[in-house]
Amino acid sequence: MSGHHPSTTQATVRDRVFELFRAFGTTTIFGNPGSTELPMFRDFPPDFRYVLALQEMVAVSMADGYAQATRNAGLVNLHSATGLGHSLGAVFTAYKNQAPLVIIAGQQARSILPFEPFLFAERAAEFPRPYVKWSCEPARAEDVPAAIARAYYTAMQPPRGPTFVSVPVDDWDRSCDPVEPRRLATAVRGDPLLLSEMAEALSGCARPAFVVGAAVARDDAWDEVVGLAERHRARVWGAPNSGRNSFPEDHPLFAGFLAADREKIVASLTSHDLILVLGAPVFTYHVQGFGRHIPEGARLFQLVDDPAVAAWAPVGTAVVTNLKTGIHDLSDGPEPRPRVTPIGRIPSPRLSGPGLSDAFLMQQVAQLRPKGSIIVEEAPSSRGAMHDHLPIVDRDGFYTCASGGLGHGLPAAIGVALARPREKVIALLGDGSSMYAIQGLWTAAQLGLGVTFVIIKNRRYEALVNFGRYFGLQRTIGTSLPGIDFCALAQGQGIKATAVDRHDALDDALRTAFANVAQPTLVEVAVD
Ligand SMILES: Cc1ncc(C[n+]2csc(CCOP(=O)(O)OP(=O)(O)O)c2C)c(N)n1
Ligand SMILES: [Mg+2]
């Protein structure tokens, strides 16, 4: 009576969903399971990999690093409302990172939902909003594969980001029809007329400055930005709190990093008559500021991948576009007017002992790290030291969270390492930051990933001590972190670890850790 072909009715929701994952080229699932998730993994296919995280923030942040580094959506499976709840800080960060994720969480069986059963997720699809682009609990089991397909396509559409599907536990074994994987072209090509106007203005201006942000890296526009900056002899600034690197930081045109502070941004950009922002919000402020957003007399043009950013930007002309094609289109402009090459960054003086500062650590990491190694950073008060002493020179060579939410860096480094198995990944982590997701070390050990975790041990939340001063506090409560032994925490999870507290012991410890490509290592560095 059904009229269905027997082979289509025999396949289950689970079969259909795994077929889709295969078609999407996503065969790694990050997760932490519970009773309501287990049936999804019945007869787990041998061509898939399940990466177990011991806490849900770890699962989402690993998937985030993996998704950014592979440029494909990361799959995550979490346990009902409780597992999703644990992960929400990391979902917020993935949203800000524009990391495409498909997060699936279990729901109780449909037949007992009226009785508010144990582990029932109430209004499941609403729970992760507004930090998912789309979420759904399908009306019928048969609708699950199509919902997951839509979640994937939506996650991958620029601006990319996480999506969520809640799946009742009894859905996986139900039979259903196949869902054809589809091809979607969703990259936006910016308005050619406005782009050619911008190209003309750029060629005609006297002193251009570029501000480069994460979308340059997301859209793989590294060569295009370098070419455009060289053609126009523009000074190039890193956007405030950018989550990615977008320009060689040893390039003579590189001017440094803008602060997340309105008045300081204006001061840095003074003397430029045209500011071209490539793939960044204008601007990311961390503290209150007043007055102008850009220097008097300057014009601002912006190429962004996110229409929302174009809408809320306080000044300037914006084109929503893929950055690679957008910058390419800008390069077609008229011959730039003759300009003298601007002055780049003043190199930081070399440091030596006997002190062991975070700046000295950054300098030695820069000197000893393997060529092509990738830095994943979450060390708030040491970021300036890193900018000064550890230039990032390779495309896709740097990741940090764009949200300011700590707990991302340690697991994200693991995700990046899974995506880029031939490269050394070095995680530079504050002692406080590392503790939000320290269980990630266990996963790194189990996977035998050669990540080096460097813990910058200043025994406090130094960034907050600095903020206390900014706010004029006499004493900043809740900021000291005595009595944490990171080597013990690492060894207890199967990771080799060394503690360094003298400047002359640092190089050996770093060299040994960097040389180990078969296993993770941790170096705890006590800084003054
Ligand atoms: C999830 C989360 N909780 C709290 C904060 C507030 N916060 C910002 S910086 C910071 C200190 C981080 O300490 P550590 O990693 O040791 O770096 P340090 O400041 O010492 O350089 C904290 C707690 C945050 N950004 N994210
Ligand atoms: Mg600290």
Coordinates of C-alpha atoms and ligand atoms in Angstrom, one line a residue:
M1 CA 0.0 0.0 0.0
S2 CA 2.9 2.4 0.6
G3 CA 4.2 2.3 -2.9
H4 CA 7.7 2.7 -1.6
H5 CA 10.6 0.8 -3.0
P6 CA 11.6 -1.8 -0.4
S7 CA 15.3 -0.7 -0.3
T8 CA 14.3 2.9 0.4
T9 CA 11.9 2.0 3.3
Q10 CA 14.4 -0.4 4.9
A11 CA 17.1 2.3 5.3
T12 CA 16.8 4.2 8.6
V13 CA 17.0 7.8 9.6
R14 CA 20.5 7.0 10.9
D15 CA 21.6 5.5 7.5
R16 CA 20.3 8.6 5.7
V17 CA 22.0 11.0 8.0
F18 CA 25.4 9.2 7.7
E19 CA 25.0 9.1 3.9
L20 CA 24.6 12.9 4.0
F21 CA 27.6 13.4 6.3
R22 CA 29.7 11.3 3.9
A23 CA 28.5 13.4 0.9
F24 CA 29.4 16.6 2.8
G25 CA 32.9 15.2 3.5
T26 CA 32.4 15.3 7.2
T27 CA 33.2 12.0 8.8
T28 CA 34.5 13.2 12.2
I29 CA 32.0 13.6 15.1
F30 CA 33.0 15.4 18.3
G31 CA 30.9 14.6 21.2
N32 CA 30.0 13.4 24.7
P33 CA 27.2 10.9 24.7
G34 CA 24.3 10.0 27.0
S35 CA 21.4 7.5 26.9
T36 CA 19.5 9.7 24.4
E37 CA 22.4 9.8 21.9
L38 CA 23.5 6.1 21.9
P39 CA 21.0 4.9 19.2
M40 CA 22.5 7.4 16.7
F41 CA 25.7 5.4 16.9
R42 CA 24.3 1.9 16.5
D43 CA 26.6 0.1 14.0
F44 CA 28.9 3.1 13.9
P45 CA 30.3 3.1 10.4
P46 CA 34.0 2.2 10.1
D47 CA 34.8 5.2 7.8
F48 CA 33.7 7.6 10.6
R49 CA 35.7 8.8 13.6
Y50 CA 34.2 9.7 17.0
V51 CA 36.3 12.1 19.0
L52 CA 35.3 11.8 22.7
A53 CA 35.5 15.0 24.8
L54 CA 35.1 14.8 28.6
Q55 CA 33.2 18.1 28.7
E56 CA 30.9 19.6 26.1
M57 CA 32.8 22.9 25.8
V58 CA 35.7 20.8 24.8
A59 CA 33.7 19.0 22.1
V60 CA 32.3 22.2 20.6
S61 CA 35.7 24.1 20.7
M62 CA 37.5 21.2 19.1
A63 CA 34.9 21.1 16.4
D64 CA 35.3 24.8 16.0
G65 CA 39.1 24.6 15.5
Y66 CA 38.6 21.7 13.1
A67 CA 35.9 23.4 11.1
Q68 CA 37.9 26.6 10.7
A69 CA 41.0 24.8 9.7
T70 CA 39.2 22.4 7.2
R71 CA 36.8 25.1 6.0
N72 CA 34.0 22.5 6.3
A73 CA 31.3 22.2 8.9
G74 CA 32.3 20.4 12.2
L75 CA 29.8 17.8 13.5
V76 CA 29.0 17.8 17.2
N77 CA 26.8 15.4 19.2
L78 CA 25.7 16.4 22.8
H79 CA 23.6 15.0 25.5
S80 CA 20.2 16.6 25.6
A81 CA 19.7 20.0 27.4
T82 CA 22.4 19.3 29.9
G83 CA 25.2 18.6 27.5
L84 CA 24.2 21.5 25.2
G85 CA 24.0 23.7 28.3
H86 CA 27.5 22.9 29.3
S87 CA 28.7 23.8 25.8
L88 CA 26.8 27.1 25.3
G89 CA 29.8 29.4 26.0
A90 CA 31.7 27.6 23.2
V91 CA 28.6 27.9 20.9
F92 CA 28.7 31.7 21.5
T93 CA 32.4 31.7 20.5
A94 CA 31.8 29.5 17.4
Y95 CA 29.1 32.0 16.4
K96 CA 31.5 34.9 16.8
N97 CA 34.3 32.9 15.0
Q98 CA 31.9 32.2 12.1
A99 CA 32.8 28.6 12.5
P100 CA 30.3 26.3 10.7
L101 CA 29.0 23.6 13.1
V102 CA 26.2 21.2 13.0
I103 CA 25.3 20.4 16.6
I104 CA 22.9 17.5 17.2
A105 CA 21.5 16.8 20.7
G106 CA 19.4 13.9 21.8
Q107 CA 15.8 14.4 23.0
Q108 CA 13.6 11.9 24.8
A109 CA 11.4 9.4 22.9
R110 CA 8.5 11.1 21.2
S111 CA 5.8 8.8 22.8
I112 CA 6.8 9.9 26.4
L113 CA 7.3 13.6 25.7
P114 CA 3.8 14.5 27.1
F115 CA 5.0 13.2 30.5
E116 CA 8.1 15.5 30.8
P117 CA 10.4 12.5 31.1
F118 CA 13.8 12.4 32.7
L119 CA 16.2 14.3 30.4
F120 CA 13.4 15.9 28.5
A121 CA 14.7 19.1 26.8
E122 CA 11.9 21.6 27.0
R123 CA 11.7 24.0 24.0
A124 CA 14.9 22.3 22.8
A125 CA 15.3 24.3 19.6
E126 CA 15.1 27.6 21.5
F127 CA 17.8 26.8 24.0
P128 CA 20.9 27.6 22.0
R129 CA 19.4 30.8 20.4
P130 CA 20.4 33.5 19.6
Y131 CA 23.9 32.0 19.0
V132 CA 22.9 29.5 16.4
K133 CA 21.9 30.5 12.9
W134 CA 19.1 28.0 12.7
S135 CA 17.7 25.4 15.0
C136 CA 14.9 22.8 14.8
E137 CA 13.3 19.8 16.4
P138 CA 11.8 18.1 13.3
A139 CA 8.0 17.4 13.5
R140 CA 8.5 13.8 12.4
A141 CA 11.3 11.2 12.5
E142 CA 11.3 11.1 8.7
D143 CA 12.1 14.8 8.6
V144 CA 15.4 14.5 10.5
P145 CA 17.7 13.9 7.5
A146 CA 16.3 16.9 5.7
A147 CA 16.6 19.0 8.8
I148 CA 20.3 18.0 9.3
A149 CA 20.9 18.7 5.6
R150 CA 19.4 22.2 6.0
A151 CA 21.5 22.7 9.2
Y152 CA 24.6 21.9 7.2
Y153 CA 23.9 24.2 4.3
T154 CA 22.9 27.0 6.7
A155 CA 26.1 26.6 8.8
M156 CA 28.1 26.8 5.6
Q157 CA 26.4 29.9 4.2
P158 CA 28.4 33.1 4.8
P159 CA 28.4 34.4 7.5
R160 CA 29.1 30.9 8.6
G161 CA 28.2 29.7 12.1
P162 CA 26.7 27.0 14.3
T163 CA 23.3 25.4 13.7
F164 CA 21.3 23.0 15.9
V165 CA 19.0 20.0 15.5
S166 CA 17.3 18.2 18.4
V167 CA 16.6 14.6 17.6
P168 CA 14.2 12.3 19.7
V169 CA 16.0 9.1 20.6
D170 CA 13.5 6.8 18.9
D171 CA 13.9 8.6 15.5
W172 CA 17.2 7.0 14.5
D173 CA 15.7 3.5 13.9
R174 CA 12.7 4.7 11.9
S175 CA 12.8 4.0 8.2
C176 CA 12.8 6.9 5.8
D177 CA 13.4 8.0 2.2
P178 CA 16.8 9.3 1.1
V179 CA 17.6 13.0 1.0
E180 CA 19.7 13.9 -2.0
P181 CA 22.8 15.9 -1.1
R182 CA 22.7 19.2 -3.0
R183 CA 25.2 21.7 -4.3
L184 CA 24.7 25.3 -3.2
A185 CA 26.7 28.3 -4.2
T186 CA 26.2 30.9 -1.5
A187 CA 29.3 33.1 -1.7
V188 CA 28.4 36.7 -2.4
R189 CA 30.1 38.7 -5.1
G190 CA 30.1 42.4 -4.2
D191 CA 28.4 45.1 -6.2
P192 CA 30.8 45.8 -9.1
L193 CA 29.8 49.4 -9.5
L194 CA 30.6 50.3 -5.9
L195 CA 33.7 48.2 -6.0
S196 CA 35.0 50.1 -9.0
E197 CA 34.2 53.4 -7.3
M198 CA 36.2 52.3 -4.3
A199 CA 39.1 51.1 -6.5
E200 CA 39.2 54.6 -8.1
A201 CA 39.1 56.4 -4.7
L202 CA 41.9 54.1 -3.5
S203 CA 44.1 54.8 -6.5
G204 CA 43.5 58.6 -6.1
C205 CA 44.1 58.9 -2.3
A206 CA 47.3 60.2 -0.8
R207 CA 47.9 57.9 2.3
P208 CA 45.9 54.7 2.4
A209 CA 45.7 52.5 5.4
F210 CA 44.2 48.9 5.4
V211 CA 42.6 47.2 8.4
V212 CA 42.6 43.5 7.9
G213 CA 40.4 41.0 9.7
A214 CA 39.3 37.4 10.0
A215 CA 37.2 37.2 6.8
V216 CA 40.5 37.6 4.8
A217 CA 41.6 34.3 6.3
R218 CA 38.2 32.7 6.1
D219 CA 38.0 33.5 2.4
D220 CA 41.6 32.6 1.7
A221 CA 42.5 36.1 0.4
W222 CA 46.0 36.3 1.8
D223 CA 47.8 36.7 -1.6
E224 CA 45.2 39.2 -2.7
V225 CA 45.6 41.4 0.4
V226 CA 49.4 41.4 0.1
G227 CA 49.2 42.2 -3.6
L228 CA 46.8 45.1 -3.1
A229 CA 48.8 46.6 -0.2
E230 CA 52.0 46.4 -2.2
R231 CA 50.4 48.0 -5.2
H232 CA 49.0 50.9 -3.2
R233 CA 51.9 51.1 -0.6
A234 CA 49.3 51.0 2.1
R235 CA 50.1 50.6 5.8
V236 CA 48.4 47.5 7.0
W237 CA 46.9 47.2 10.5
G238 CA 45.4 44.1 12.1
A239 CA 41.8 44.6 13.2
P240 CA 41.1 44.7 16.9
N241 CA 40.8 41.3 18.6
S242 CA 40.8 39.5 15.3
G243 CA 40.4 35.7 15.6
R244 CA 42.7 35.0 12.6
N245 CA 45.9 36.3 11.0
S246 CA 45.4 38.1 7.7
F247 CA 48.8 39.6 6.7
P248 CA 52.4 38.6 7.1
E249 CA 53.4 40.3 10.3
D250 CA 57.1 40.6 9.2
H251 CA 56.1 42.5 6.0
P252 CA 57.6 46.0 5.8
L253 CA 54.1 47.4 5.3
F254 CA 52.7 45.8 8.4
A255 CA 52.0 48.6 11.0
G256 CA 50.8 46.5 14.0
F257 CA 47.5 45.8 15.7
L258 CA 44.7 48.2 16.4
A259 CA 43.5 48.3 20.1
A260 CA 39.9 47.5 20.9
D261 CA 39.5 51.1 21.9
R262 CA 37.9 53.9 20.0
E263 CA 40.3 56.8 20.8
K264 CA 43.3 54.6 20.3
I265 CA 42.1 53.5 16.9
V266 CA 41.6 57.1 15.8
A267 CA 45.1 57.9 17.0
S268 CA 46.7 55.0 15.2
L269 CA 44.9 55.9 11.9
T270 CA 45.6 59.6 12.1
S271 CA 47.3 61.0 9.0
H272 CA 45.6 58.6 6.6
D273 CA 43.0 60.0 4.2
L274 CA 41.5 56.7 3.2
I275 CA 40.9 53.6 5.4
L276 CA 40.1 50.4 3.6
V277 CA 38.7 47.7 6.0
L278 CA 39.0 44.2 4.6
G279 CA 37.0 41.5 6.3
A280 CA 36.6 43.0 9.8
P281 CA 33.9 44.8 11.8
V282 CA 34.5 48.6 12.1
F283 CA 35.5 48.5 14.9
T284 CA 35.5 46.1 17.8
Y285 CA 35.5 48.0 21.1
H286 CA 36.3 46.4 24.4
V287 CA 36.1 49.6 26.5
Q288 CA 33.9 52.7 26.3
G289 CA 35.2 55.5 24.1
F290 CA 33.8 58.7 22.7
G291 CA 34.2 61.1 19.8
R292 CA 34.9 60.2 16.3
H293 CA 35.2 56.6 15.0
I294 CA 37.8 57.5 12.4
P295 CA 40.2 60.5 12.0
E296 CA 38.8 63.8 10.8
G297 CA 39.0 64.1 7.0
A298 CA 39.5 60.4 6.4
R299 CA 37.1 58.3 4.3
L300 CA 36.3 54.7 5.2
F301 CA 35.5 51.8 2.8
Q302 CA 34.7 48.4 4.0
L303 CA 34.5 44.9 2.5
V304 CA 32.7 42.4 4.7
D305 CA 31.2 39.0 4.5
D306 CA 28.5 39.7 7.1
P307 CA 25.6 41.9 6.1
A308 CA 24.9 42.6 9.8
V309 CA 28.3 44.2 10.2
A310 CA 27.7 46.3 7.1
A311 CA 24.4 47.5 8.7
W312 CA 25.7 48.5 12.2
A313 CA 29.0 50.0 11.1
P314 CA 28.8 53.6 12.4
V315 CA 30.7 55.2 9.4
G316 CA 31.7 54.6 5.9
T317 CA 30.7 52.8 2.7
A318 CA 30.4 49.0 2.9
V319 CA 30.2 46.2 0.3
V320 CA 29.1 42.8 1.3
T321 CA 31.2 40.4 -0.6
N322 CA 33.4 37.3 -0.5
L323 CA 36.8 38.8 0.4
K324 CA 38.8 36.9 -2.2
T325 CA 36.7 38.0 -5.1
G326 CA 36.1 41.5 -3.6
I327 CA 39.8 42.3 -3.2
H328 CA 40.4 40.8 -6.7
D329 CA 37.8 43.3 -8.1
L330 CA 39.5 46.2 -6.2
S331 CA 42.8 45.3 -7.9
D332 CA 41.3 46.2 -11.3
G333 CA 41.3 49.9 -10.5
P334 CA 43.4 52.6 -12.2
E335 CA 47.1 53.0 -11.7
P336 CA 47.7 54.3 -8.1
R337 CA 49.1 57.8 -7.8
P338 CA 52.8 57.8 -6.9
R339 CA 53.4 57.5 -3.1
V340 CA 56.4 57.0 -0.8
T341 CA 56.6 53.7 1.0
P342 CA 55.2 54.2 4.5
I343 CA 57.1 53.3 7.6
G344 CA 56.1 49.9 9.0
R345 CA 56.5 48.6 12.5
I346 CA 59.5 49.5 14.7
P347 CA 61.1 46.1 15.6
S348 CA 61.0 45.2 19.3
P349 CA 64.3 45.1 21.0
R350 CA 65.7 41.7 21.7
L351 CA 65.3 40.5 25.3
S352 CA 67.7 38.4 27.4
G353 CA 67.6 37.0 30.9
P354 CA 67.9 36.8 33.8
G355 CA 64.1 37.6 34.1
L356 CA 61.6 35.1 32.6
S357 CA 58.9 37.3 31.3
D358 CA 56.0 36.4 28.9
A359 CA 57.7 38.6 26.3
F360 CA 60.9 36.6 26.6
L361 CA 58.9 33.4 26.3
M362 CA 57.2 34.7 23.1
Q363 CA 60.6 35.7 21.6
Q364 CA 62.0 32.2 22.3
V365 CA 58.9 30.5 20.9
A366 CA 59.4 32.6 17.7
Q367 CA 63.0 31.6 17.5
L368 CA 62.6 27.9 18.2
R369 CA 59.3 26.9 16.7
P370 CA 59.2 24.7 13.6
K371 CA 58.7 26.4 10.3
G372 CA 55.0 26.4 9.3
S373 CA 53.9 25.7 12.9
I374 CA 50.5 27.1 13.9
I375 CA 49.9 29.2 17.0
V376 CA 46.6 28.9 18.9
E377 CA 46.5 31.6 21.6
E378 CA 44.5 32.3 24.7
A379 CA 46.6 34.3 27.0
P380 CA 44.9 37.6 27.6
S381 CA 47.5 39.8 29.2
S382 CA 50.3 38.3 27.1
R383 CA 48.7 39.1 23.7
G384 CA 50.7 42.4 23.5
A385 CA 53.9 40.5 24.2
M386 CA 53.0 38.0 21.5
H387 CA 52.3 40.7 19.0
D388 CA 55.6 42.4 19.7
H389 CA 57.8 39.3 19.8
L390 CA 56.1 36.5 17.9
P391 CA 55.2 37.6 14.4
I392 CA 52.8 35.3 12.5
V393 CA 54.1 35.0 9.0
D394 CA 52.2 32.2 7.4
R395 CA 48.7 32.1 6.0
D396 CA 46.3 30.3 8.4
G397 CA 49.1 30.3 11.0
F398 CA 47.1 31.8 13.9
Y399 CA 43.8 31.1 15.7
T400 CA 42.2 32.7 18.7
C401 CA 38.6 33.2 19.8
A402 CA 36.8 36.2 18.4
S403 CA 34.3 36.3 21.3
G404 CA 36.5 36.9 24.4
G405 CA 35.1 33.7 25.9
L406 CA 37.8 31.7 27.6
G407 CA 38.1 28.0 27.3
H408 CA 38.3 27.9 23.6
G409 CA 42.0 27.8 23.0
L410 CA 43.1 24.5 24.5
P411 CA 40.4 22.4 22.7
A412 CA 40.5 24.5 19.5
A413 CA 44.2 23.7 19.2
I414 CA 43.3 20.0 19.2
G415 CA 40.8 20.6 16.5
V416 CA 43.3 22.5 14.4
A417 CA 45.8 19.7 14.9
L418 CA 43.3 17.1 13.7
A419 CA 42.7 19.1 10.6
R420 CA 46.3 19.9 9.9
P421 CA 48.2 16.7 10.9
R422 CA 51.4 17.6 9.2
E423 CA 51.9 20.9 11.0
K424 CA 53.0 21.5 14.6
V425 CA 50.3 23.2 16.6
I426 CA 51.5 25.3 19.6
A427 CA 48.9 26.4 22.1
L428 CA 49.9 29.5 24.1
L429 CA 47.6 29.5 27.1
G430 CA 47.2 31.6 30.2
D431 CA 47.1 29.6 33.4
G432 CA 43.6 30.8 34.1
S433 CA 42.3 30.3 30.5
S434 CA 43.6 26.7 30.4
M435 CA 41.5 25.7 33.4
Y436 CA 38.2 26.3 31.7
A437 CA 38.7 23.2 29.4
I438 CA 41.6 21.4 30.9
Q439 CA 40.0 18.0 30.2
G440 CA 40.9 18.6 26.5
L441 CA 44.4 17.4 27.4
W442 CA 43.0 13.9 27.9
T443 CA 41.6 13.9 24.3
A444 CA 44.9 15.1 22.9
A445 CA 46.7 12.3 24.7
Q446 CA 44.3 9.6 23.5
L447 CA 44.6 10.8 19.9
G448 CA 48.4 11.0 20.1
L449 CA 48.4 14.5 18.7
G450 CA 51.8 16.3 18.8
V451 CA 50.4 19.5 20.1
T452 CA 52.6 21.6 22.4
F453 CA 50.6 23.3 25.2
V454 CA 52.6 26.2 26.8
I455 CA 51.0 27.4 30.0
I456 CA 52.0 30.9 31.0
K457 CA 51.9 30.7 34.7
N458 CA 51.6 34.1 36.4
R459 CA 49.3 32.6 39.1
R460 CA 46.6 35.1 38.4
Y461 CA 44.0 36.6 36.1
E462 CA 46.4 39.4 35.1
A463 CA 44.1 40.8 32.5
L464 CA 41.5 41.4 35.2
V465 CA 44.0 43.0 37.5
N466 CA 44.8 45.4 34.7
F467 CA 41.0 46.1 34.2
G468 CA 40.7 46.7 38.0
R469 CA 43.3 49.5 37.6
Y470 CA 41.4 50.8 34.6
F471 CA 38.2 51.0 36.6
G472 CA 40.1 52.6 39.5
L473 CA 39.6 49.7 42.0
Q474 CA 41.7 49.6 45.1
R475 CA 41.7 45.8 45.1
T476 CA 40.5 43.4 42.5
I477 CA 38.8 40.4 44.1
G478 CA 38.7 36.9 42.5
T479 CA 41.9 37.2 40.5
S480 CA 44.6 35.2 42.2
L481 CA 45.2 31.5 41.2
P482 CA 47.7 30.0 43.7
G483 CA 48.4 26.3 44.0
I484 CA 47.8 24.9 40.5
D485 CA 50.3 22.3 39.3
F486 CA 49.8 22.1 35.6
C487 CA 52.4 19.3 35.2
A488 CA 50.4 17.2 37.6
L489 CA 47.2 18.0 35.7
A490 CA 48.9 17.0 32.4
Q491 CA 50.5 13.8 33.7
G492 CA 47.2 12.8 35.3
Q493 CA 45.7 12.8 31.8
G494 CA 48.6 11.0 30.1
I495 CA 50.6 13.9 28.9
K496 CA 54.4 14.5 29.3
A497 CA 55.0 17.8 31.1
T498 CA 57.9 20.0 32.2
A499 CA 58.0 23.0 34.5
V500 CA 60.3 25.9 33.7
D501 CA 61.1 28.7 36.2
R502 CA 64.5 29.9 35.0
H503 CA 65.2 31.7 31.7
D504 CA 68.1 29.5 30.9
A505 CA 66.0 26.3 31.2
L506 CA 63.4 27.5 28.7
D507 CA 65.0 26.7 25.4
D508 CA 65.7 23.1 26.2
A509 CA 62.1 22.6 27.3
L510 CA 60.7 24.2 24.2
R511 CA 63.0 22.4 21.9
T512 CA 62.1 19.0 23.4
A513 CA 58.4 19.7 23.2
F514 CA 58.5 21.1 19.7
A515 CA 60.5 18.0 18.5
N516 CA 57.8 15.6 19.8
V517 CA 55.4 15.1 16.9
A518 CA 53.9 11.8 18.1
Q519 CA 52.5 12.9 21.4
P520 CA 51.3 16.0 23.1
T521 CA 53.5 17.8 25.6
L522 CA 52.9 20.5 28.1
V523 CA 55.4 23.1 29.2
E524 CA 54.5 25.1 32.3
V525 CA 56.4 28.4 32.3
A526 CA 56.4 30.4 35.6
V527 CA 56.8 34.0 34.5
D528 CA 57.6 37.0 36.6
Ligands
LIG1 C1 34.4 32.3 30.1 C2 35.0 33.5 30.6 N1 35.1 33.8 31.9 C3 35.7 34.9 32.4 C4 36.3 35.8 31.5 C5 36.9 37.1 32.1 N2 38.4 37.1 31.9 C6 38.9 37.8 30.9 S1 40.6 37.7 30.9 C7 40.6 36.7 32.3 C8 41.9 36.3 32.9 C9 42.5 35.1 32.2 O1 43.5 34.6 32.9 P1 44.8 34.0 32.3 O2 44.4 33.0 31.3 O3 45.6 33.5 33.4 O4 45.5 35.1 31.5 P2 46.2 36.4 32.1 O5 45.1 37.4 32.3 O6 46.9 36.0 33.4 O7 47.2 36.8 31.1 C10 39.3 36.4 32.7 C11 38.9 35.6 33.8 C12 36.2 35.5 30.2 N3 36.7 36.3 29.3 N4 35.6 34.4 29.7
MG2 MG 47.3 34.2 34.3

